[in-house]
GROMACS .gro file of C-alpha atoms in nm:
model
  434
    1UNK     CA    1  13.299   7.922  11.051
    2UNK     CA    2  13.173   7.892  10.695
    3UNK     CA    3  12.883   8.122  10.608
    4UNK     CA    4  12.562   7.983  10.461
    5UNK     CA    5  12.548   7.992  10.081
    6UNK     CA    6  12.266   8.030   9.833
    7UNK     CA    7  12.102   7.690   9.783
    8UNK     CA    8  11.896   7.653   9.465
    9UNK     CA    9  11.707   7.355   9.606
   10UNK     CA   10  11.591   7.563   9.903
   11UNK     CA   11  11.507   7.856   9.677
   12UNK     CA   12  11.281   7.628   9.472
   13UNK     CA   13  11.054   7.562   9.772
   14UNK     CA   14  11.057   7.918   9.905
   15UNK     CA   15  10.794   8.176   9.828
   16UNK     CA   16  10.891   8.304   9.481
   17UNK     CA   17  10.887   8.671   9.580
   18UNK     CA   18  11.096   8.605   9.889
   19UNK     CA   19  11.350   8.400   9.692
   20UNK     CA   20  11.378   8.677   9.433
   21UNK     CA   21  11.435   8.941   9.702
   22UNK     CA   22  11.705   8.726   9.861
   23UNK     CA   23  11.898   8.682   9.536
   24UNK     CA   24  11.874   9.053   9.459
   25UNK     CA   25  12.004   9.135   9.807
   26UNK     CA   26  12.294   8.889   9.772
   27UNK     CA   27  12.394   9.042   9.438
   28UNK     CA   28  12.354   9.402   9.555
   29UNK     CA   29  12.560   9.356   9.870
   30UNK     CA   30  12.829   9.144   9.705
   31UNK     CA   31  12.884   9.381   9.412
   32UNK     CA   32  12.899   9.672   9.655
   33UNK     CA   33  13.173   9.499   9.853
   34UNK     CA   34  12.953   9.441  10.157
   35UNK     CA   35  12.867   9.116  10.335
   36UNK     CA   36  12.541   8.969  10.198
   37UNK     CA   37  12.288   8.784  10.416
   38UNK     CA   38  12.407   8.456  10.260
   39UNK     CA   39  12.708   8.402  10.036
   40UNK     CA   40  12.662   8.360   9.662
   41UNK     CA   41  12.735   8.014   9.529
   42UNK     CA   42  13.110   7.974   9.459
   43UNK     CA   43  13.059   7.935   9.083
   44UNK     CA   44  12.856   8.258   9.075
   45UNK     CA   45  13.093   8.448   9.303
   46UNK     CA   46  13.389   8.350   9.086
   47UNK     CA   47  13.205   8.461   8.773
   48UNK     CA   48  13.107   8.795   8.928
   49UNK     CA   49  13.471   8.855   9.015
   50UNK     CA   50  13.569   8.780   8.654
   51UNK     CA   51  13.306   9.026   8.532
   52UNK     CA   52  13.440   9.293   8.763
   53UNK     CA   53  13.795   9.237   8.637
   54UNK     CA   54  13.673   9.249   8.277
   55UNK     CA   55  13.494   9.575   8.343
   56UNK     CA   56  13.152   9.441   8.243
   57UNK     CA   57  12.882   9.695   8.333
   58UNK     CA   58  12.606   9.525   8.538
   59UNK     CA   59  12.363   9.784   8.403
   60UNK     CA   60  12.441   9.719   8.037
   61UNK     CA   61  12.208   9.544   7.797
   62UNK     CA   62  12.266   9.204   7.636
   63UNK     CA   63  12.253   9.304   7.272
   64UNK     CA   64  12.531   9.190   7.039
   65UNK     CA   65  12.607   9.208   6.670
   66UNK     CA   66  12.445   8.903   6.514
   67UNK     CA   67  12.631   8.681   6.274
   68UNK     CA   68  12.545   8.734   5.911
   69UNK     CA   69  12.319   8.461   5.773
   70UNK     CA   70  12.600   8.324   5.552
   71UNK     CA   71  12.842   8.297   5.844
   72UNK     CA   72  12.575   8.144   6.067
   73UNK     CA   73  12.502   7.876   5.809
   74UNK     CA   74  12.873   7.808   5.762
   75UNK     CA   75  12.921   7.761   6.137
   76UNK     CA   76  12.625   7.525   6.145
   77UNK     CA   77  12.765   7.320   5.858
   78UNK     CA   78  13.110   7.297   6.013
   79UNK     CA   79  12.988   7.214   6.366
   80UNK     CA   80  12.991   6.850   6.470
   81UNK     CA   81  12.692   6.937   6.688
   82UNK     CA   82  12.482   6.942   6.374
   83UNK     CA   83  12.518   6.563   6.363
   84UNK     CA   84  12.348   6.525   6.702
   85UNK     CA   85  12.088   6.801   6.684
   86UNK     CA   86  11.814   6.539   6.652
   87UNK     CA   87  11.926   6.384   6.982
   88UNK     CA   88  11.951   6.721   7.155
   89UNK     CA   89  11.612   6.827   7.024
   90UNK     CA   90  11.444   6.499   7.118
   91UNK     CA   91  11.589   6.518   7.469
   92UNK     CA   92  11.519   6.883   7.545
   93UNK     CA   93  11.308   7.080   7.296
   94UNK     CA   94  10.978   6.911   7.380
   95UNK     CA   95  11.032   6.940   7.755
   96UNK     CA   96  11.140   7.301   7.715
   97UNK     CA   97  10.827   7.381   7.515
   98UNK     CA   98  10.598   7.220   7.773
   99UNK     CA   99  10.768   7.402   8.062
  100UNK     CA  100  10.764   7.746   7.897
  101UNK     CA  101  11.133   7.741   7.809
  102UNK     CA  102  11.357   7.713   7.505
  103UNK     CA  103  11.657   7.501   7.411
  104UNK     CA  104  11.964   7.686   7.284
  105UNK     CA  105  12.274   7.533   7.124
  106UNK     CA  106  12.590   7.741   7.079
  107UNK     CA  107  12.934   7.685   6.930
  108UNK     CA  108  13.255   7.683   7.133
  109UNK     CA  109  13.267   8.064   7.126
  110UNK     CA  110  12.919   8.103   7.272
  111UNK     CA  111  12.751   8.201   6.944
  112UNK     CA  112  12.392   8.075   6.922
  113UNK     CA  113  12.361   7.833   6.630
  114UNK     CA  114  12.019   7.682   6.694
  115UNK     CA  115  11.722   7.735   6.925
  116UNK     CA  116  11.387   7.562   6.967
  117UNK     CA  117  11.102   7.556   7.215
  118UNK     CA  118  10.802   7.752   7.330
  119UNK     CA  119  10.698   8.012   7.072
  120UNK     CA  120  10.601   8.274   7.329
  121UNK     CA  121  10.935   8.236   7.507
  122UNK     CA  122  11.121   8.250   7.175
  123UNK     CA  123  10.964   8.590   7.117
  124UNK     CA  124  11.061   8.702   7.468
  125UNK     CA  125  11.416   8.577   7.406
  126UNK     CA  126  11.445   8.812   7.111
  127UNK     CA  127  11.410   9.096   7.361
  128UNK     CA  128  11.733   8.996   7.536
  129UNK     CA  129  11.909   8.901   7.211
  130UNK     CA  130  11.899   8.530   7.288
  131UNK     CA  131  11.861   8.455   6.921
  132UNK     CA  132  12.047   8.279   6.643
  133UNK     CA  133  12.382   8.440   6.572
  134UNK     CA  134  12.406   8.624   6.905
  135UNK     CA  135  12.710   8.611   7.134
  136UNK     CA  136  12.660   8.472   7.486
  137UNK     CA  137  13.011   8.445   7.627
  138UNK     CA  138  13.071   8.599   7.968
  139UNK     CA  139  13.267   8.895   7.837
  140UNK     CA  140  12.971   8.983   7.612
  141UNK     CA  141  12.669   8.926   7.836
  142UNK     CA  142  12.811   8.877   8.184
  143UNK     CA  143  12.740   8.583   8.412
  144UNK     CA  144  12.496   8.349   8.237
  145UNK     CA  145  12.469   7.972   8.203
  146UNK     CA  146  12.611   7.954   7.850
  147UNK     CA  147  12.905   8.188   7.909
  148UNK     CA  148  12.985   8.059   8.257
  149UNK     CA  149  12.970   7.696   8.141
  150UNK     CA  150  13.220   7.794   7.869
  151UNK     CA  151  13.444   7.967   8.123
  152UNK     CA  152  13.430   7.683   8.379
  153UNK     CA  153  13.418   7.388   8.140
  154UNK     CA  154  13.130   7.226   8.327
  155UNK     CA  155  12.751   7.235   8.363
  156UNK     CA  156  12.617   7.550   8.531
  157UNK     CA  157  12.276   7.681   8.635
  158UNK     CA  158  12.220   8.055   8.677
  159UNK     CA  159  11.895   8.185   8.820
  160UNK     CA  160  11.740   8.531   8.836
  161UNK     CA  161  11.967   8.786   9.006
  162UNK     CA  162  12.263   8.548   8.989
  163UNK     CA  163  12.301   8.694   8.639
  164UNK     CA  164  12.554   8.976   8.650
  165UNK     CA  165  12.365   9.196   8.405
  166UNK     CA  166  12.032   9.312   8.550
  167UNK     CA  167  11.854   9.271   8.214
  168UNK     CA  168  11.860   8.894   8.273
  169UNK     CA  169  11.716   8.894   8.624
  170UNK     CA  170  11.379   8.775   8.497
  171UNK     CA  171  11.541   8.469   8.337
  172UNK     CA  172  11.670   8.132   8.451
  173UNK     CA  173  11.905   7.908   8.254
  174UNK     CA  174  12.094   7.579   8.280
  175UNK     CA  175  12.375   7.482   8.042
  176UNK     CA  176  12.626   7.203   7.988
  177UNK     CA  177  12.930   7.176   7.760
  178UNK     CA  178  12.943   6.916   7.484
  179UNK     CA  179  13.284   6.770   7.394
  180UNK     CA  180  13.402   6.576   7.092
  181UNK     CA  181  13.475   6.227   7.233
  182UNK     CA  182  13.751   6.179   6.975
  183UNK     CA  183  13.979   6.449   7.113
  184UNK     CA  184  13.781   6.607   7.402
  185UNK     CA  185  13.768   6.934   7.209
  186UNK     CA  186  13.489   7.163   7.327
  187UNK     CA  187  13.221   7.175   7.057
  188UNK     CA  188  12.973   7.408   7.223
  189UNK     CA  189  12.703   7.445   7.483
  190UNK     CA  190  12.350   7.310   7.513
  191UNK     CA  191  12.123   7.527   7.727
  192UNK     CA  192  11.766   7.549   7.850
  193UNK     CA  193  11.645   7.902   7.929
  194UNK     CA  194  11.316   8.059   8.022
  195UNK     CA  195  11.139   8.309   8.244
  196UNK     CA  196  11.250   8.295   8.607
  197UNK     CA  197  10.909   8.150   8.697
  198UNK     CA  198  11.002   7.832   8.504
  199UNK     CA  199  11.302   7.765   8.732
  200UNK     CA  200  11.356   7.412   8.861
  201UNK     CA  201  11.687   7.286   9.008
  202UNK     CA  202  11.648   6.950   8.828
  203UNK     CA  203  11.683   7.123   8.490
  204UNK     CA  204  12.061   7.122   8.527
  205UNK     CA  205  12.074   6.742   8.564
  206UNK     CA  206  11.847   6.703   8.262
  207UNK     CA  207  12.062   6.926   8.042
  208UNK     CA  208  12.379   6.751   8.157
  209UNK     CA  209  12.232   6.409   8.083
  210UNK     CA  210  12.127   6.508   7.732
  211UNK     CA  211  12.473   6.655   7.666
  212UNK     CA  212  12.627   6.321   7.772
  213UNK     CA  213  12.380   6.137   7.550
  214UNK     CA  214  12.490   6.347   7.253
  215UNK     CA  215  12.856   6.270   7.332
  216UNK     CA  216  12.771   5.898   7.350
  217UNK     CA  217  12.609   5.917   7.007
  218UNK     CA  218  12.918   6.086   6.864
  219UNK     CA  219  13.134   5.817   7.024
  220UNK     CA  220  12.925   5.546   6.859
  221UNK     CA  221  12.951   5.724   6.524
  222UNK     CA  222  13.327   5.738   6.569
  223UNK     CA  223  13.352   5.366   6.644
  224UNK     CA  224  13.155   5.286   6.329
  225UNK     CA  225  13.388   5.506   6.123
  226UNK     CA  226  13.690   5.326   6.273
  227UNK     CA  227  13.535   4.993   6.171
  228UNK     CA  228  13.487   5.119   5.815
  229UNK     CA  229  13.848   5.237   5.802
  230UNK     CA  230  13.966   4.901   5.942
  231UNK     CA  231  13.783   4.711   5.666
  232UNK     CA  232  13.967   4.919   5.407
  233UNK     CA  233  14.306   4.918   5.578
  234UNK     CA  234  14.332   4.554   5.688
  235UNK     CA  235  14.395   4.403   5.341
  236UNK     CA  236  14.642   4.682   5.264
  237UNK     CA  237  14.840   4.620   5.583
  238UNK     CA  238  14.859   4.250   5.496
  239UNK     CA  239  15.072   4.344   5.196
  240UNK     CA  240  15.288   4.602   5.372
  241UNK     CA  241  15.630   4.495   5.489
  242UNK     CA  242  15.764   4.636   5.814
  243UNK     CA  243  15.583   4.856   6.057
  244UNK     CA  244  15.267   5.039   5.959
  245UNK     CA  245  14.950   5.169   6.115
  246UNK     CA  246  14.619   5.298   5.981
  247UNK     CA  247  14.468   5.589   6.173
  248UNK     CA  248  14.165   5.810   6.128
  249UNK     CA  249  14.194   6.185   6.081
  250UNK     CA  250  14.213   6.232   6.459
  251UNK     CA  251  14.493   5.978   6.501
  252UNK     CA  252  14.282   5.692   6.641
  253UNK     CA  253  14.420   5.353   6.540
  254UNK     CA  254  14.212   5.132   6.311
  255UNK     CA  255  14.469   4.864   6.222
  256UNK     CA  256  14.837   4.795   6.280
  257UNK     CA  257  15.109   4.560   6.163
  258UNK     CA  258  15.466   4.494   6.274
  259UNK     CA  259  15.439   4.696   6.594
  260UNK     CA  260  15.257   4.710   6.925
  261UNK     CA  261  14.912   4.864   6.892
  262UNK     CA  262  14.835   5.198   7.054
  263UNK     CA  263  14.498   5.365   7.097
  264UNK     CA  264  14.594   5.692   6.935
  265UNK     CA  265  14.884   5.868   6.765
  266UNK     CA  266  14.922   6.244   6.797
  267UNK     CA  267  14.901   6.406   6.454
  268UNK     CA  268  14.998   6.766   6.380
  269UNK     CA  269  14.715   6.996   6.277
  270UNK     CA  270  14.862   7.055   5.931
  271UNK     CA  271  14.895   6.683   5.855
  272UNK     CA  272  14.937   6.579   5.492
  273UNK     CA  273  15.063   6.301   5.267
  274UNK     CA  274  15.438   6.264   5.219
  275UNK     CA  275  15.730   6.211   5.455
  276UNK     CA  276  15.642   6.333   5.803
  277UNK     CA  277  15.826   6.300   6.132
  278UNK     CA  278  15.599   6.207   6.424
  279UNK     CA  279  15.724   6.221   6.785
  280UNK     CA  280  15.583   5.878   6.872
  281UNK     CA  281  15.692   5.691   6.555
  282UNK     CA  282  15.977   5.878   6.393
  283UNK     CA  283  15.992   5.935   6.018
  284UNK     CA  284  15.684   5.801   5.836
  285UNK     CA  285  15.563   5.779   5.480
  286UNK     CA  286  15.205   5.904   5.492
  287UNK     CA  287  14.944   5.794   5.239
  288UNK     CA  288  14.576   5.890   5.236
  289UNK     CA  289  14.303   5.633   5.303
  290UNK     CA  290  13.925   5.680   5.290
  291UNK     CA  291  13.857   5.843   5.627
  292UNK     CA  292  14.217   5.839   5.749
  293UNK     CA  293  14.585   5.781   5.682
  294UNK     CA  294  14.830   5.496   5.631
  295UNK     CA  295  15.154   5.559   5.824
  296UNK     CA  296  15.453   5.350   5.715
  297UNK     CA  297  15.738   5.378   5.963
  298UNK     CA  298  16.078   5.423   5.796
  299UNK     CA  299  16.276   5.107   5.874
  300UNK     CA  300  16.608   5.283   5.823
  301UNK     CA  301  16.503   5.522   6.099
  302UNK     CA  302  16.557   5.807   5.855
  303UNK     CA  303  16.479   6.133   6.031
  304UNK     CA  304  16.568   6.497   6.001
  305UNK     CA  305  16.914   6.569   6.135
  306UNK     CA  306  16.916   6.558   6.510
  307UNK     CA  307  16.564   6.415   6.538
  308UNK     CA  308  16.476   6.102   6.725
  309UNK     CA  309  16.571   6.029   7.080
  310UNK     CA  310  16.652   6.350   7.254
  311UNK     CA  311  16.530   6.553   6.955
  312UNK     CA  312  16.296   6.770   7.158
  313UNK     CA  313  16.471   7.075   7.294
  314UNK     CA  314  16.191   7.304   7.411
  315UNK     CA  315  15.846   7.264   7.564
  316UNK     CA  316  15.595   7.546   7.597
  317UNK     CA  317  15.310   7.484   7.841
  318UNK     CA  318  15.059   7.752   7.746
  319UNK     CA  319  14.801   7.824   8.017
  320UNK     CA  320  14.737   8.180   7.901
  321UNK     CA  321  14.400   8.085   7.750
  322UNK     CA  322  14.203   7.963   8.053
  323UNK     CA  323  13.971   7.729   7.863
  324UNK     CA  324  14.225   7.595   7.611
  325UNK     CA  325  14.550   7.484   7.776
  326UNK     CA  326  14.802   7.350   7.526
  327UNK     CA  327  15.153   7.212   7.505
  328UNK     CA  328  15.401   7.267   7.222
  329UNK     CA  329  15.717   7.064   7.162
  330UNK     CA  330  16.004   7.194   6.949
  331UNK     CA  331  16.313   7.014   6.825
  332UNK     CA  332  16.542   6.975   6.527
  333UNK     CA  333  16.260   6.807   6.336
  334UNK     CA  334  16.027   7.102   6.381
  335UNK     CA  335  15.745   7.160   6.625
  336UNK     CA  336  15.402   7.026   6.706
  337UNK     CA  337  15.134   7.113   6.958
  338UNK     CA  338  14.816   6.976   7.107
  339UNK     CA  339  14.544   7.094   7.342
  340UNK     CA  340  14.535   6.937   7.686
  341UNK     CA  341  14.259   6.790   7.895
  342UNK     CA  342  14.204   6.971   8.228
  343UNK     CA  343  14.369   6.689   8.426
  344UNK     CA  344  14.672   6.666   8.197
  345UNK     CA  345  14.712   7.045   8.212
  346UNK     CA  346  14.718   7.022   8.592
  347UNK     CA  347  14.983   6.749   8.594
  348UNK     CA  348  15.212   6.921   8.343
  349UNK     CA  349  15.175   7.249   8.531
  350UNK     CA  350  15.285   7.081   8.853
  351UNK     CA  351  15.584   6.920   8.681
  352UNK     CA  352  15.680   7.258   8.536
  353UNK     CA  353  15.671   7.403   8.889
  354UNK     CA  354  15.895   7.123   9.018
  355UNK     CA  355  16.185   7.067   8.776
  356UNK     CA  356  16.343   6.833   9.030
  357UNK     CA  357  16.046   6.601   8.983
  358UNK     CA  358  15.748   6.470   9.181
  359UNK     CA  359  15.667   6.120   9.294
  360UNK     CA  360  15.325   5.970   9.227
  361UNK     CA  361  15.236   6.021   9.594
  362UNK     CA  362  15.342   6.386   9.586
  363UNK     CA  363  15.137   6.448   9.272
  364UNK     CA  364  14.840   6.271   9.429
  365UNK     CA  365  14.866   6.511   9.723
  366UNK     CA  366  14.902   6.808   9.485
  367UNK     CA  367  14.600   6.715   9.272
  368UNK     CA  368  14.363   6.536   9.510
  369UNK     CA  369  14.487   6.626   9.856
  370UNK     CA  370  14.527   6.249   9.910
  371UNK     CA  371  14.868   6.081   9.882
  372UNK     CA  372  14.707   5.737   9.844
  373UNK     CA  373  14.560   5.807   9.499
  374UNK     CA  374  14.878   5.707   9.318
  375UNK     CA  375  14.706   5.460   9.084
  376UNK     CA  376  14.500   5.741   8.931
  377UNK     CA  377  14.806   5.962   8.894
  378UNK     CA  378  15.012   5.690   8.728
  379UNK     CA  379  14.729   5.608   8.486
  380UNK     CA  380  14.691   5.973   8.383
  381UNK     CA  381  15.066   6.022   8.340
  382UNK     CA  382  15.081   5.706   8.132
  383UNK     CA  383  14.833   5.870   7.896
  384UNK     CA  384  15.034   6.193   7.894
  385UNK     CA  385  15.354   6.006   7.811
  386UNK     CA  386  15.199   5.845   7.502
  387UNK     CA  387  15.255   6.175   7.323
  388UNK     CA  388  15.523   6.334   7.541
  389UNK     CA  389  15.753   6.042   7.615
  390UNK     CA  390  16.038   6.229   7.443
  391UNK     CA  391  16.026   6.512   7.697
  392UNK     CA  392  15.902   6.343   8.015
  393UNK     CA  393  16.105   6.123   8.248
  394UNK     CA  394  15.985   5.923   8.547
  395UNK     CA  395  16.111   5.796   8.885
  396UNK     CA  396  16.036   6.070   8.976
  397UNK     CA  397  15.806   6.222   8.715
  398UNK     CA  398  15.969   6.529   8.563
  399UNK     CA  399  16.058   6.707   8.242
  400UNK     CA  400  16.382   6.575   8.094
  401UNK     CA  401  16.687   6.775   8.200
  402UNK     CA  402  16.791   6.853   7.841
  403UNK     CA  403  16.454   7.015   7.763
  404UNK     CA  404  16.391   7.386   7.814
  405UNK     CA  405  16.046   7.438   7.964
  406UNK     CA  406  15.852   7.764   7.928
  407UNK     CA  407  15.536   7.813   8.136
  408UNK     CA  408  15.294   8.077   8.009
  409UNK     CA  409  15.050   8.209   8.271
  410UNK     CA  410  14.714   8.380   8.213
  411UNK     CA  411  14.708   8.759   8.236
  412UNK     CA  412  14.508   8.738   8.558
  413UNK     CA  413  14.637   8.491   8.821
  414UNK     CA  414  14.278   8.406   8.915
  415UNK     CA  415  14.233   8.255   8.567
  416UNK     CA  416  14.504   7.995   8.623
  417UNK     CA  417  14.343   7.661   8.529
  418UNK     CA  418  13.996   7.789   8.632
  419UNK     CA  419  13.848   7.438   8.613
  420UNK     CA  420  14.091   7.306   8.873
  421UNK     CA  421  14.015   7.232   9.237
  422UNK     CA  422  14.359   7.077   9.296
  423UNK     CA  423  14.504   7.202   9.627
  424UNK     CA  424  14.837   7.290   9.467
  425UNK     CA  425  14.669   7.495   9.194
  426UNK     CA  426  14.443   7.674   9.442
  427UNK     CA  427  14.750   7.760   9.648
  428UNK     CA  428  14.931   7.890   9.338
  429UNK     CA  429  14.634   8.112   9.249
  430UNK     CA  430  14.630   8.258   9.597
  431UNK     CA  431  15.005   8.313   9.605
  432UNK     CA  432  15.025   8.485   9.266
  433UNK     CA  433  14.721   8.708   9.330
  434UNK     CA  434  14.835   8.813   9.677
   0.00000   0.00000   0.00000
């Protein structure tokens, strides 16, 4: 029989002192290895276990070395979040001020870049080092909304004694990640924090909604930039013979001629003008455009020796960094890599575990626990194959036989794809940690 778990909605209507005592008891008993009166929420329990493995002292403070002003300003200038700060502030800062809280925005490493809100709470936040330039990842300050949202890749609320470090027990916080809609790269965290007395379970939904609003604004900005690039590239492509495509700096297609259009082309990180071999196109002549690149596909199919079909010889699926899974492909033409979405990381992990291949139904069972969800699986694998067609086969889905596949695991088995709730991944975590 499943034990009762902490329920934030029920805590919100309980007597405040009684709710506080309950959370303290749950934390005390759980950290001591005893059975608490009710179980901690799964997201909190998992974080506490990570803190224990990391050796974080629950009695430590939350101070950290602040970024120098010059580095802080440089991170602000280079962060895409700076473009949507007005949206974040309009959605949260005023509400935070009125409810005796503050809004905090961090980068992808958990460093505080901006904060706004109630002046009295801002002064209190200085006492726990929740200030600009401070580090708020889990390994620095223990379980907290910012750090745990970074670790889990999803919105998280942490209240009172759910914080691992006792210094934060008088605080409540709710945080959500913000991703770049162009490549799903994590940009940072938006958070609302305040004294524990300001706790409300609806704060999490509010923060998540504002984070999605910021992503929508970035998406709209991206579409406008694609339109500007298209207006420049269209007349150029009219004069180009053969196959060519105009893409923005992230590989999104603005215009195409002589070939079937695709949404996006994977570009290496060190992309530059000249002759470049791309896995999805072959050898291309690359020319700069305002806001992007013109890719002219070599009609003679000129490629480095051995490149082209079957060029890829090695694939490295790197899951050693829990929040940043990536895949690298190496062949005679060189190598390239890209970060993976959580779902694509799951699918490639499962294919690496099963070199003989998996059908869509088997993968649906592995990922969702439901063999009927084959349409979703096929759609996701279709997206994966846009960039990995050279190394992936289908019927059944599998890595090509001529490709060497290396799977890199995290140091701790419990950190294997921590975002995943796929039955096959959960089983793998249990088996490797047993």
